[in-house]
Amino acid sequence: MAQLFDGRATAAAVLQEVTERANTLLSRLGRAPCLAVVQVGVDAASAWYVRQIERTGHRVGIAVALHSLAGDCAADAPARLVAQLCANPTVDGIIVQQPLPPQAPLQSVLAALDPRKDADGLHPYNAGLLAQGRTMGFAPATPLGGIELLQRSGLPIASQHAVIVGRSAVVGRPLALLLLAQHATVTICHTRTQNLAAITRQADILAVAAGRPGLITASMVRPGAIVLDFGVNDVDGQMTGDVAPDVADVAGWLTPVPGGTGPMTNAMLMRNLVLAAERQLG
Ligand code: NAP
């Protein structure tokens, strides 16, 4: 049976360190470090995530300021809001919630974002640094959380064959680059990949971020492999990952859903925020 990663305990350990840094920032800044959350329109999953951010911020001494716009706002309204927040010295970091409405595509909103305040690592400048193997920028919170889980569990990354299913800008692609920066050998799979199972079976570390419940079954996993399941799917009201339950019989390590990669995302967002505040202070 696979050993389960404890995402909640690992997130708590990260948040303990974030709390200490937020306290130091409180005395240096004369205010709590502040994360601005930009939300456009109404989306249940996004609203749930915003509540988690608010709750976590409250717990660790980070002020979370929610800025909501209507879904039918002017096309340039989200970008103007982001630009205002960037110019505000009491805002240390910004996260733009997805989905965005069609008139305001993500790239147009991110273009208004100061890379120094890019708490979720999605600005092309930060994505470019990561692509060049320069790790001084901000990386997206979800893949950072996966790396942190591996490292804090004492599992090797260097020289391991990491196979990633999914190539989104938020999870799969930055995860591949973060693993590469840690000297893994990386293979990325997607919907055009042929014979997915033959590739996933080669993985020492198998990371799945496809948004397809049960995509990865036991026969697709090498015995003893480390499996990171990033999937968050609603199946009959039940939160499930992309990995089928029988994978637990084969894998060496496995992230449960819920309680695996999910709690880590929030913790890494908070860590990015204190890092942004510290860097702006110099
Ligand atoms: P996304 O933008 O929809 O990307 C999904 C990726 O998976 C795409 O690259 C797609 O390939 C690939 N894919 C889909 N079906 C596949 C299949 N049958 N075989 C091989 N590849 C397949 O999704 P995302 O934003 O990366 O999110 C992925 C999952 O992670 C979702 O369940 C999401 O809810 C979850 N998520 C979790 C967290 C967390 O904190 N744990 C955070 C963010 C997202 P193509 O590029 O070819 O289309």
Coordinates of C-alpha atoms and ligand atoms in Angstrom, one line a residue:
M1 CA 0.0 0.0 0.0
A2 CA 1.3 3.5 -0.9
Q3 CA 2.4 5.8 1.9
L4 CA 0.1 8.8 1.8
F5 CA 1.5 12.4 1.7
D6 CA 0.1 14.5 4.5
G7 CA -0.6 17.7 2.6
R8 CA -2.4 19.3 5.6
A9 CA 0.5 18.8 8.0
T10 CA 3.1 19.9 5.4
A11 CA 1.1 23.0 4.6
A12 CA 0.9 23.7 8.3
A13 CA 4.6 23.5 8.6
V14 CA 5.1 25.9 5.7
L15 CA 2.5 28.3 7.2
Q16 CA 4.3 28.3 10.5
E17 CA 7.3 29.7 8.8
V18 CA 5.1 32.1 6.8
T19 CA 3.6 33.4 10.1
E20 CA 7.0 34.2 11.5
R21 CA 8.0 36.1 8.3
A22 CA 4.7 37.9 8.3
N23 CA 5.3 39.0 11.9
T24 CA 8.7 40.4 11.0
L25 CA 7.1 42.2 8.1
L26 CA 4.4 43.6 10.4
S27 CA 7.1 45.3 12.5
R28 CA 9.2 46.4 9.5
L29 CA 6.2 47.8 7.5
G30 CA 4.0 49.0 10.4
R31 CA 1.2 47.0 8.8
A32 CA 0.4 43.4 7.9
P33 CA 1.7 42.3 4.5
C34 CA -1.2 42.5 2.1
L35 CA -2.5 40.2 -0.7
A36 CA -5.0 41.7 -3.1
V37 CA -7.4 39.2 -4.7
V38 CA -9.0 40.2 -8.0
Q39 CA -12.2 38.3 -8.8
V40 CA -14.3 39.1 -11.9
G41 CA -17.8 37.7 -12.1
V42 CA -19.3 34.8 -10.1
D43 CA -17.8 31.3 -10.1
A44 CA -18.5 28.8 -7.3
A45 CA -15.0 27.1 -7.4
S46 CA -13.2 30.5 -7.4
A47 CA -15.4 31.8 -4.6
W48 CA -14.5 28.7 -2.5
Y49 CA -10.8 29.2 -3.2
V50 CA -11.1 32.9 -2.2
R51 CA -12.6 31.9 1.1
Q52 CA -9.7 29.5 1.7
I53 CA -7.2 32.3 0.9
E54 CA -9.0 34.7 3.3
R55 CA -9.1 32.1 6.1
T56 CA -5.4 31.2 5.6
G57 CA -4.4 34.8 5.5
H58 CA -6.2 35.5 8.7
R59 CA -4.4 32.6 10.3
V60 CA -0.9 33.6 9.3
G61 CA -1.1 37.4 9.7
I62 CA -1.6 38.4 6.0
A63 CA -4.3 40.9 5.2
V64 CA -6.4 39.6 2.2
A65 CA -8.2 42.4 0.3
L66 CA -10.9 41.1 -2.1
H67 CA -11.6 43.3 -5.1
S68 CA -14.6 42.1 -7.1
L69 CA -15.8 43.3 -10.5
A70 CA -19.0 42.3 -12.2
G71 CA -18.8 39.7 -14.9
D72 CA -20.1 42.2 -17.5
C73 CA -17.6 44.9 -16.6
A74 CA -15.8 46.9 -19.3
A75 CA -13.1 44.9 -21.1
D76 CA -10.3 47.1 -19.6
A77 CA -11.7 47.2 -16.1
P78 CA -9.8 44.2 -14.6
A79 CA -6.5 45.5 -16.1
R80 CA -7.1 49.0 -14.8
L81 CA -7.9 47.6 -11.3
V82 CA -4.7 45.5 -11.4
A83 CA -2.7 48.6 -12.4
Q84 CA -4.1 50.6 -9.5
L85 CA -3.3 47.8 -7.1
C86 CA 0.2 47.7 -8.4
A87 CA 0.7 51.4 -7.8
N88 CA -0.6 51.1 -4.3
P89 CA 2.4 50.7 -1.9
T90 CA 0.2 49.0 0.8
V91 CA -0.4 46.1 -1.6
D92 CA 2.5 43.6 -1.6
G93 CA 1.1 41.0 -3.9
I94 CA -1.8 40.3 -6.3
I95 CA -3.6 37.2 -7.5
V96 CA -6.1 37.3 -10.3
Q97 CA -8.7 34.6 -10.0
Q98 CA -9.7 32.5 -12.9
P99 CA -12.0 32.2 -14.8
L100 CA -12.1 35.7 -16.3
P101 CA -14.9 36.7 -18.6
P102 CA -14.3 36.5 -22.4
Q103 CA -13.9 40.3 -22.8
A104 CA -10.9 40.3 -20.4
P105 CA -8.6 37.4 -21.3
L106 CA -6.0 36.5 -18.7
Q107 CA -3.0 37.7 -20.7
S108 CA -4.5 41.2 -21.1
V109 CA -5.0 41.4 -17.3
L110 CA -1.6 40.0 -16.5
A111 CA 0.0 42.6 -18.8
A112 CA -1.0 45.2 -16.2
L113 CA 0.6 43.3 -13.4
D114 CA 3.9 44.3 -11.9
P115 CA 6.1 41.1 -11.9
R116 CA 7.3 42.0 -8.4
K117 CA 3.7 41.7 -7.1
D118 CA 2.9 38.6 -9.1
A119 CA 2.1 36.4 -6.1
D120 CA 0.9 33.5 -8.3
G121 CA 3.8 33.5 -10.7
L122 CA 1.8 33.8 -13.9
H123 CA 3.2 37.0 -15.4
P124 CA 5.2 36.2 -18.6
Y125 CA 8.3 37.8 -17.0
N126 CA 8.2 35.3 -14.1
A127 CA 7.2 32.4 -16.4
G128 CA 10.2 33.4 -18.6
L129 CA 12.6 33.3 -15.8
L130 CA 11.4 29.9 -14.8
A131 CA 11.7 28.7 -18.4
Q132 CA 15.3 29.9 -18.5
G133 CA 16.0 27.9 -15.3
R134 CA 16.5 31.1 -13.2
T135 CA 14.6 30.5 -10.0
M136 CA 14.7 34.0 -8.6
G137 CA 11.2 34.8 -9.9
F138 CA 7.8 33.8 -8.6
A139 CA 6.4 30.4 -9.6
P140 CA 2.8 29.3 -9.5
A141 CA 1.7 28.1 -6.1
T142 CA 0.3 24.7 -7.1
P143 CA 3.4 23.2 -8.7
L144 CA 5.6 24.8 -6.0
G145 CA 3.5 22.9 -3.5
G146 CA 4.2 19.6 -5.2
I147 CA 7.9 20.3 -5.1
E148 CA 7.7 21.2 -1.4
L149 CA 5.8 18.0 -0.6
L150 CA 8.6 15.9 -2.2
Q151 CA 11.3 17.8 -0.5
R152 CA 9.8 17.9 3.0
S153 CA 9.1 14.2 2.7
G154 CA 12.8 13.6 2.0
L155 CA 12.2 12.1 -1.4
P156 CA 14.8 12.4 -4.2
I157 CA 14.1 14.5 -7.3
A158 CA 17.6 14.8 -8.9
S159 CA 18.2 12.1 -11.5
Q160 CA 14.6 10.8 -11.2
H161 CA 12.4 10.4 -14.2
A162 CA 9.4 12.7 -13.7
V163 CA 6.5 12.2 -16.0
I164 CA 3.8 15.0 -15.9
V165 CA 0.4 14.5 -17.4
G166 CA -0.8 18.0 -18.3
R167 CA 0.8 21.1 -19.8
S168 CA -1.2 24.1 -18.5
A169 CA 0.5 27.3 -17.6
V170 CA -0.8 27.0 -14.0
V171 CA 0.2 23.5 -13.1
G172 CA 1.8 21.0 -15.6
R173 CA 4.2 23.3 -17.5
P174 CA 5.7 25.2 -14.5
L175 CA 5.9 21.9 -12.6
A176 CA 8.0 20.4 -15.4
L177 CA 10.4 23.4 -15.2
L178 CA 10.6 23.3 -11.4
L179 CA 11.5 19.6 -11.5
L180 CA 14.0 20.2 -14.2
A181 CA 15.6 22.9 -12.0
Q182 CA 15.9 20.2 -9.4
H183 CA 17.7 18.0 -11.9
A184 CA 14.9 15.5 -12.7
T185 CA 14.7 14.1 -16.2
V186 CA 11.3 15.3 -17.3
T187 CA 8.7 14.1 -19.8
I188 CA 5.5 16.0 -20.4
C189 CA 2.3 14.3 -21.7
H190 CA -0.9 15.8 -23.0
T191 CA -3.9 14.9 -25.1
R192 CA -1.9 14.3 -28.2
T193 CA 0.5 11.9 -26.4
Q194 CA 0.5 8.4 -27.9
N195 CA 0.4 5.4 -25.6
L196 CA 0.2 7.4 -22.4
A197 CA 0.4 4.3 -20.2
A198 CA 3.8 3.2 -21.7
I199 CA 5.2 6.6 -20.7
T200 CA 3.6 6.9 -17.2
R201 CA 4.9 3.4 -16.4
Q202 CA 8.5 4.7 -16.8
A203 CA 7.9 7.4 -14.1
D204 CA 9.8 7.4 -10.8
I205 CA 7.7 10.5 -10.1
L206 CA 4.3 10.7 -11.8
A207 CA 2.5 14.0 -11.5
V208 CA -1.0 14.3 -12.9
A209 CA -2.8 17.5 -13.6
A210 CA -5.3 16.7 -16.3
G211 CA -8.7 17.4 -14.7
R212 CA -9.9 13.9 -15.8
P213 CA -11.2 11.8 -12.9
G214 CA -9.7 8.3 -12.8
L215 CA -7.4 8.9 -15.8
I216 CA -4.5 7.1 -14.2
T217 CA -5.1 3.5 -13.2
A218 CA -2.9 1.0 -11.4
S219 CA -1.7 -0.6 -14.6
M220 CA -0.2 2.8 -15.7
V221 CA 2.0 3.1 -12.6
R222 CA 5.4 1.5 -12.0
P223 CA 5.4 -0.3 -8.6
G224 CA 6.8 1.9 -5.9
A225 CA 6.5 5.2 -7.9
I226 CA 5.8 8.5 -6.3
V227 CA 2.4 9.8 -7.5
L228 CA 1.3 13.4 -7.1
D229 CA -2.4 13.9 -8.0
F230 CA -3.2 17.5 -8.7
G231 CA -6.7 16.8 -10.0
V232 CA -9.7 18.4 -8.4
N233 CA -12.9 17.0 -9.9
D234 CA -16.5 17.0 -8.6
V235 CA -17.8 13.5 -9.1
D236 CA -21.4 13.2 -7.8
G237 CA -20.7 15.8 -5.2
Q238 CA -17.5 14.1 -4.1
M239 CA -14.0 15.7 -4.6
T240 CA -11.8 13.3 -6.5
G241 CA -8.5 13.5 -8.2
D242 CA -7.2 12.3 -11.6
V243 CA -5.8 9.1 -10.1
A244 CA -8.0 6.0 -9.6
P245 CA -8.2 4.5 -6.1
D246 CA -6.4 1.2 -7.2
V247 CA -3.2 3.2 -7.7
A248 CA -2.7 3.1 -3.9
D249 CA -2.1 -0.6 -4.2
V250 CA 0.9 -0.1 -6.6
A251 CA 2.5 3.3 -5.8
G252 CA 5.1 3.9 -3.2
W253 CA 3.8 7.3 -2.3
L254 CA 0.6 9.0 -3.2
T255 CA -1.1 12.3 -2.5
P256 CA -4.7 11.8 -1.3
V257 CA -7.5 14.0 -2.7
P258 CA -8.5 15.9 -0.7
G259 CA -5.7 16.6 1.7
G260 CA -2.7 16.2 -0.6
T261 CA -1.7 18.9 -3.1
G262 CA -4.7 21.2 -2.4
P263 CA -3.7 22.5 1.0
M264 CA -0.1 23.1 -0.3
T265 CA -1.4 25.5 -3.0
N266 CA -2.7 27.9 -0.4
A267 CA 0.4 27.7 1.8
M268 CA 2.7 28.4 -1.2
L269 CA 0.6 31.4 -2.3
M270 CA 1.1 32.8 1.2
R271 CA 4.8 32.1 1.0
N272 CA 5.1 33.8 -2.3
L273 CA 3.3 36.8 -0.8
V274 CA 5.7 37.3 2.1
L275 CA 8.6 36.8 -0.3
A276 CA 7.2 39.6 -2.5
A277 CA 6.8 41.9 0.5
E278 CA 10.3 41.1 1.7
R279 CA 11.8 41.8 -1.7
Q280 CA 10.0 45.1 -2.2
L281 CA 11.3 46.2 1.2
G282 CA 14.9 45.3 0.1
Ligands
NAP1 P1 -6.2 22.5 -17.9 O1 -5.8 23.9 -18.1 O2 -7.5 22.0 -18.3 O3 -5.1 21.5 -18.4 C1 -5.2 20.1 -18.4 C2 -4.1 19.5 -19.1 O4 -4.2 18.1 -19.1 C3 -3.9 19.9 -20.6 O5 -2.5 20.1 -20.9 C4 -4.4 18.6 -21.3 O6 -3.8 18.4 -22.6 C5 -4.1 17.5 -20.4 N1 -5.0 16.4 -20.5 C6 -6.4 16.4 -20.4 N2 -6.9 15.2 -20.6 C7 -5.8 14.4 -20.9 C8 -5.7 13.0 -21.2 N3 -6.8 12.2 -21.3 N4 -4.5 12.5 -21.5 C9 -3.4 13.3 -21.4 N5 -3.5 14.6 -21.1 C10 -4.7 15.1 -20.8 O7 -6.2 22.2 -16.3 P2 -5.3 22.8 -15.1 O8 -5.7 24.1 -14.8 O9 -3.8 22.4 -15.4 O10 -5.8 21.8 -13.9 C11 -5.6 20.4 -14.0 C12 -6.3 19.8 -12.8 O11 -5.6 20.3 -11.6 C13 -7.8 20.2 -12.6 O12 -8.5 19.1 -12.1 C14 -7.7 21.4 -11.7 O13 -8.9 21.5 -10.9 C15 -6.6 21.0 -10.8 N6 -5.9 22.1 -10.0 C16 -5.6 21.7 -8.8 C17 -4.9 22.7 -8.0 C18 -4.5 22.3 -6.7 O14 -4.3 23.1 -5.8 N7 -4.4 21.0 -6.4 C19 -4.7 23.9 -8.6 C20 -5.0 24.2 -9.9 C21 -5.6 23.2 -10.6 P3 -3.9 19.5 -23.8 O15 -2.9 20.6 -23.5 O16 -3.4 18.7 -25.0 O17 -5.3 19.9 -23.9

